[in-house]
PDB file of C-alpha atoms in Angstrom:
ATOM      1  CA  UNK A1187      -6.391  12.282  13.598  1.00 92.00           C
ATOM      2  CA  UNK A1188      -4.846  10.215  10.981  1.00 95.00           C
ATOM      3  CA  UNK A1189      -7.071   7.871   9.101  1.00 96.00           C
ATOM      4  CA  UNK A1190      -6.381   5.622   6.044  1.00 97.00           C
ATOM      5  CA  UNK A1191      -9.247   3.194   4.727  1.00 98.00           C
ATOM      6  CA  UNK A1192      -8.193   0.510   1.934  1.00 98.00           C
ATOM      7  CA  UNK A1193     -11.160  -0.945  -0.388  1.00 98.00           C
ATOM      8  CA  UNK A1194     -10.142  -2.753  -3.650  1.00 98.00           C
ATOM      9  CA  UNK A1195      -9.515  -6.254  -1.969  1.00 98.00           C
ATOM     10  CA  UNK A1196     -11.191  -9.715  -3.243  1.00 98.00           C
ATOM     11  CA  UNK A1197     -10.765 -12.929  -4.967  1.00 98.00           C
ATOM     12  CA  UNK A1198      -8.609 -13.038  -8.650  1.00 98.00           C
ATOM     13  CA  UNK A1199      -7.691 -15.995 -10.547  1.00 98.00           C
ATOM     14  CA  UNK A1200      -3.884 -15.927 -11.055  1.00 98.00           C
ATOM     15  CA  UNK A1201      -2.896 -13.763 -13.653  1.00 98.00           C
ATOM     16  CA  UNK A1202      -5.565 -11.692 -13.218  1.00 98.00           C
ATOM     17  CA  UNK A1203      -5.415  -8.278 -12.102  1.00 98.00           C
ATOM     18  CA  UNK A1204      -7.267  -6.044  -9.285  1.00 98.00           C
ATOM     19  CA  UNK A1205      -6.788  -2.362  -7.784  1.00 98.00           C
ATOM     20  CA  UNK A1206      -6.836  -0.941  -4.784  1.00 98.00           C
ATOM     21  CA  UNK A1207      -7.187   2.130  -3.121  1.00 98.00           C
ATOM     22  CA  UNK A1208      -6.254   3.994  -0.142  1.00 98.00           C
ATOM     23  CA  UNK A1209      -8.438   7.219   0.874  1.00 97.00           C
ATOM     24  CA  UNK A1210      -6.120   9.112   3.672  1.00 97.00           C
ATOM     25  CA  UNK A1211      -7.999  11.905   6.428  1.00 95.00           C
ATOM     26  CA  UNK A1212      -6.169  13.952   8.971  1.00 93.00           C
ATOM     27  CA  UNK A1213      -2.943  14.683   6.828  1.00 89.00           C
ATOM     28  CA  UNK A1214      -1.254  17.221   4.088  1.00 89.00           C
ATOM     29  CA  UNK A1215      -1.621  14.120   1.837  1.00 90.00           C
ATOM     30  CA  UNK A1216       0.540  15.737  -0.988  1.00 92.00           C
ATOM     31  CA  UNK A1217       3.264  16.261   1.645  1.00 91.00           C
ATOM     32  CA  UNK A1218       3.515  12.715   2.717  1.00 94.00           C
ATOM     33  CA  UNK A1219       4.846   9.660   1.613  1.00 96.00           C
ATOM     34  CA  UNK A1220       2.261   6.586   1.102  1.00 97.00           C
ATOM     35  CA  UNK A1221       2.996   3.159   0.615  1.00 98.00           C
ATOM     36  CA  UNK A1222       1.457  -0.079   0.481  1.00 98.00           C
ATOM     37  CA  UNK A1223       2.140  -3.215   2.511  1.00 98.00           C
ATOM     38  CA  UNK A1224       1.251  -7.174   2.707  1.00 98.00           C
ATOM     39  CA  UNK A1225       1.029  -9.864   5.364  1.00 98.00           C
ATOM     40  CA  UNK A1226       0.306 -13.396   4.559  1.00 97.00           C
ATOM     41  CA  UNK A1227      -1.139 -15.760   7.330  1.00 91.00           C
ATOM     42  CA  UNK A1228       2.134 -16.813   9.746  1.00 94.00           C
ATOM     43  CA  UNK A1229       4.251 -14.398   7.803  1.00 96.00           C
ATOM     44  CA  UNK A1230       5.848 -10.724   8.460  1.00 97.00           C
ATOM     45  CA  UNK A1231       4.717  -7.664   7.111  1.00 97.00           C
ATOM     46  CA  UNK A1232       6.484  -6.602   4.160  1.00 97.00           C
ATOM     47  CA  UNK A1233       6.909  -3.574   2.075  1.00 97.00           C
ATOM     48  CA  UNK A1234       5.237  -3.554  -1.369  1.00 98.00           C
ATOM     49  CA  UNK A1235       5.617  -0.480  -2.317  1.00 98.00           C
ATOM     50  CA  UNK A1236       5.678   3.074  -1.035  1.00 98.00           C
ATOM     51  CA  UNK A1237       5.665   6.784  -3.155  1.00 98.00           C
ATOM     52  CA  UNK A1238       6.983   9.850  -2.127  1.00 96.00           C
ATOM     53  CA  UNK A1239       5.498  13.547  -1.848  1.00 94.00           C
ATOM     54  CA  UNK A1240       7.335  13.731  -5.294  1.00 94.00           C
ATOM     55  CA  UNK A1241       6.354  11.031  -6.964  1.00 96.00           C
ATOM     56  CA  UNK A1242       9.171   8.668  -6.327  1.00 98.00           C
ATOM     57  CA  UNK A1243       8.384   4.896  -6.409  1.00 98.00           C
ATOM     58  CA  UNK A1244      10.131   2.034  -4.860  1.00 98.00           C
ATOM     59  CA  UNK A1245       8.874  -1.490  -5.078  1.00 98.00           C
ATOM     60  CA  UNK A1246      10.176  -4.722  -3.511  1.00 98.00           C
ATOM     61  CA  UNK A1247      10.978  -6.810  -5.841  1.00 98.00           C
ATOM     62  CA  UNK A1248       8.901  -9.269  -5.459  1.00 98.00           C
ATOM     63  CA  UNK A1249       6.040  -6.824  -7.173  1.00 98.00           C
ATOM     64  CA  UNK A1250       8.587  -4.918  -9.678  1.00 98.00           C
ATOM     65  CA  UNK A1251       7.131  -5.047 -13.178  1.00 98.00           C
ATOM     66  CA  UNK A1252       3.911  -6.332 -12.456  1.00 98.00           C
ATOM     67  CA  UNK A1253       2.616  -3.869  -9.777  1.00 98.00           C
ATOM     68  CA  UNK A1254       2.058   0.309 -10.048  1.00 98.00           C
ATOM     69  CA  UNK A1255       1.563   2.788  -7.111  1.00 98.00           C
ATOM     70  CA  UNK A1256       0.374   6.081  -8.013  1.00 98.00           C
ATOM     71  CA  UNK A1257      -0.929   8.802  -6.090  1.00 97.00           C
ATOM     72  CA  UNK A1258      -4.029  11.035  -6.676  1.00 96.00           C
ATOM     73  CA  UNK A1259      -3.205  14.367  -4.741  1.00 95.00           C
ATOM     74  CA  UNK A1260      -6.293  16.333  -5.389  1.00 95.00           C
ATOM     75  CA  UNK A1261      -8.922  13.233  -3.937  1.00 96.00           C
ATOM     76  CA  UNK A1262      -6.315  12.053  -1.271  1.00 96.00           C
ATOM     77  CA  UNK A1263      -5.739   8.983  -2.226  1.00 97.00           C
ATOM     78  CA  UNK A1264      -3.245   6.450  -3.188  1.00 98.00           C
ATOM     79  CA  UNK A1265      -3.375   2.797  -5.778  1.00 98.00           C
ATOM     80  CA  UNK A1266      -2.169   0.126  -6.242  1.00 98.00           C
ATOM     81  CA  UNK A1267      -2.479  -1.234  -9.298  1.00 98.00           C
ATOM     82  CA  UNK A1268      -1.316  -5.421  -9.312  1.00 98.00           C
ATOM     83  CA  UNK A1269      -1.318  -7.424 -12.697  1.00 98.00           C
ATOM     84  CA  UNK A1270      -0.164 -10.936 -13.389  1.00 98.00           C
ATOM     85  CA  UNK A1271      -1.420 -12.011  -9.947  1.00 98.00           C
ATOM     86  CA  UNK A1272       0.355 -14.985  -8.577  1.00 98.00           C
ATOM     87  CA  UNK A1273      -1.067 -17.252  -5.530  1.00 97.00           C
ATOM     88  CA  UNK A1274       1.847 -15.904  -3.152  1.00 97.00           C
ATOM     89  CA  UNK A1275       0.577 -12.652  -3.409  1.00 98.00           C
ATOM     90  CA  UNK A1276      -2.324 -13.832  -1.491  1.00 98.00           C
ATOM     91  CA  UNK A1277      -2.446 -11.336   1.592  1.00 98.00           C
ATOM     92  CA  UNK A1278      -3.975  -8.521   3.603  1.00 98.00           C
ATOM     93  CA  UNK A1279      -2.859  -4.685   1.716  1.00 98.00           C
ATOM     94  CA  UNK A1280      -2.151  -2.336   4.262  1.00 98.00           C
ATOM     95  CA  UNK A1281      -1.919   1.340   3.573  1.00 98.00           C
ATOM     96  CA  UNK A1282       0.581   3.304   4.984  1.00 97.00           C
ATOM     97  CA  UNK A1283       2.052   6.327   5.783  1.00 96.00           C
ATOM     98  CA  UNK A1284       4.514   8.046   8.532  1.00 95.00           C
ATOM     99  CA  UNK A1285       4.096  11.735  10.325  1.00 93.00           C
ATOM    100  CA  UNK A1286       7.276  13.591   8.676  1.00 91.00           C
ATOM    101  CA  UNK A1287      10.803  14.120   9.963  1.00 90.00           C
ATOM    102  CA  UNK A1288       9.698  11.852  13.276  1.00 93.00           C
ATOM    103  CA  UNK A1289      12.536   9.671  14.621  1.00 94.00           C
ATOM    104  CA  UNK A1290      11.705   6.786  15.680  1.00 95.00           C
ATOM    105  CA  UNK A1291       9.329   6.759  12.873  1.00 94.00           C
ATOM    106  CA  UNK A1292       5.381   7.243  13.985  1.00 95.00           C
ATOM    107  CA  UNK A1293       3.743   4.859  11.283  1.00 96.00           C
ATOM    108  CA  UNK A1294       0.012   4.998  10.529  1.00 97.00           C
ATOM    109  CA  UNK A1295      -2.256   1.869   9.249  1.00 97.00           C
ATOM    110  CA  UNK A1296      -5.014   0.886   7.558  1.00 98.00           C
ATOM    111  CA  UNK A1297      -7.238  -1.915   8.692  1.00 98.00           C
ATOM    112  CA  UNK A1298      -5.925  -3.850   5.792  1.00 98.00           C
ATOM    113  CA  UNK A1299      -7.651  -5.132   2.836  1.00 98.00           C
ATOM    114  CA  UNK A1300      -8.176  -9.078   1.535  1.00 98.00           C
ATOM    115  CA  UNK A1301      -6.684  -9.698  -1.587  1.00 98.00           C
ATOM    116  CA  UNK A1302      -6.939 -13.557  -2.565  1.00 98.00           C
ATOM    117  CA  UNK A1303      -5.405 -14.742  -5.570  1.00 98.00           C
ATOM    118  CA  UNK A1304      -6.417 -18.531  -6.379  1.00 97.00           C
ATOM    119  CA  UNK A1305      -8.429 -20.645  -9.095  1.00 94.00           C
TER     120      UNK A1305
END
């Protein structure tokens, strides 16, 4: 079974910079896509960033210039790398991933990860 566990989370001033990571179980990791998401407190879920089998990156762009998503094929895992921290990107980072070619789209989660930019 599909597992994805996020660690990296914690308190940053603004400006400041953290990294997370993403270890994935139970799939081909280099044949899947990965991507990161947030949710603030009485807000949606939105996409941060995601990175294909390829290497492909797409970031919303909210996060574009100041955040990095790289993948580490060999130990399974996927970052997310966030400088210049700003206070609205106060959220929990959810790792993500989806089983290939379904339709409707079978998503897999992480339990999510604190990530608390303030002074």
């Amino acid at each position: 079974q599909v597992h994805l566990v996020e660690s990296g989370g914690g308190l940053v001033q603004p400006g400041g910079s953290l990294k997370l990571s993403c270890a994935a179980s139970g799939i081909i990791f280099g044949l899947n896509t990965m991507g990161w998401y947030r949710q603030a407190p009485g807000e949606q879920r939105e996409l941060v960033a995601t990175i294909t089998n390829g290497g492909s990156t797409n970031y919303a762009d909210s996060v574009k210039g100041r955040f990095t998503i790289s993948r580490d094929n060999p130990r399974n895992t996927v970052s997310l790398q966030m400088n210049s921290l700003k206070a609205e990107d106060t959220a929990v980072y959810y790792c993500y991933t989806y089983r290939r070619g379904s339709y409707p789209r079978v998503e897999y989660w992480g339990k999510g990860t604190l990530v608390t930019v303030s002074s």
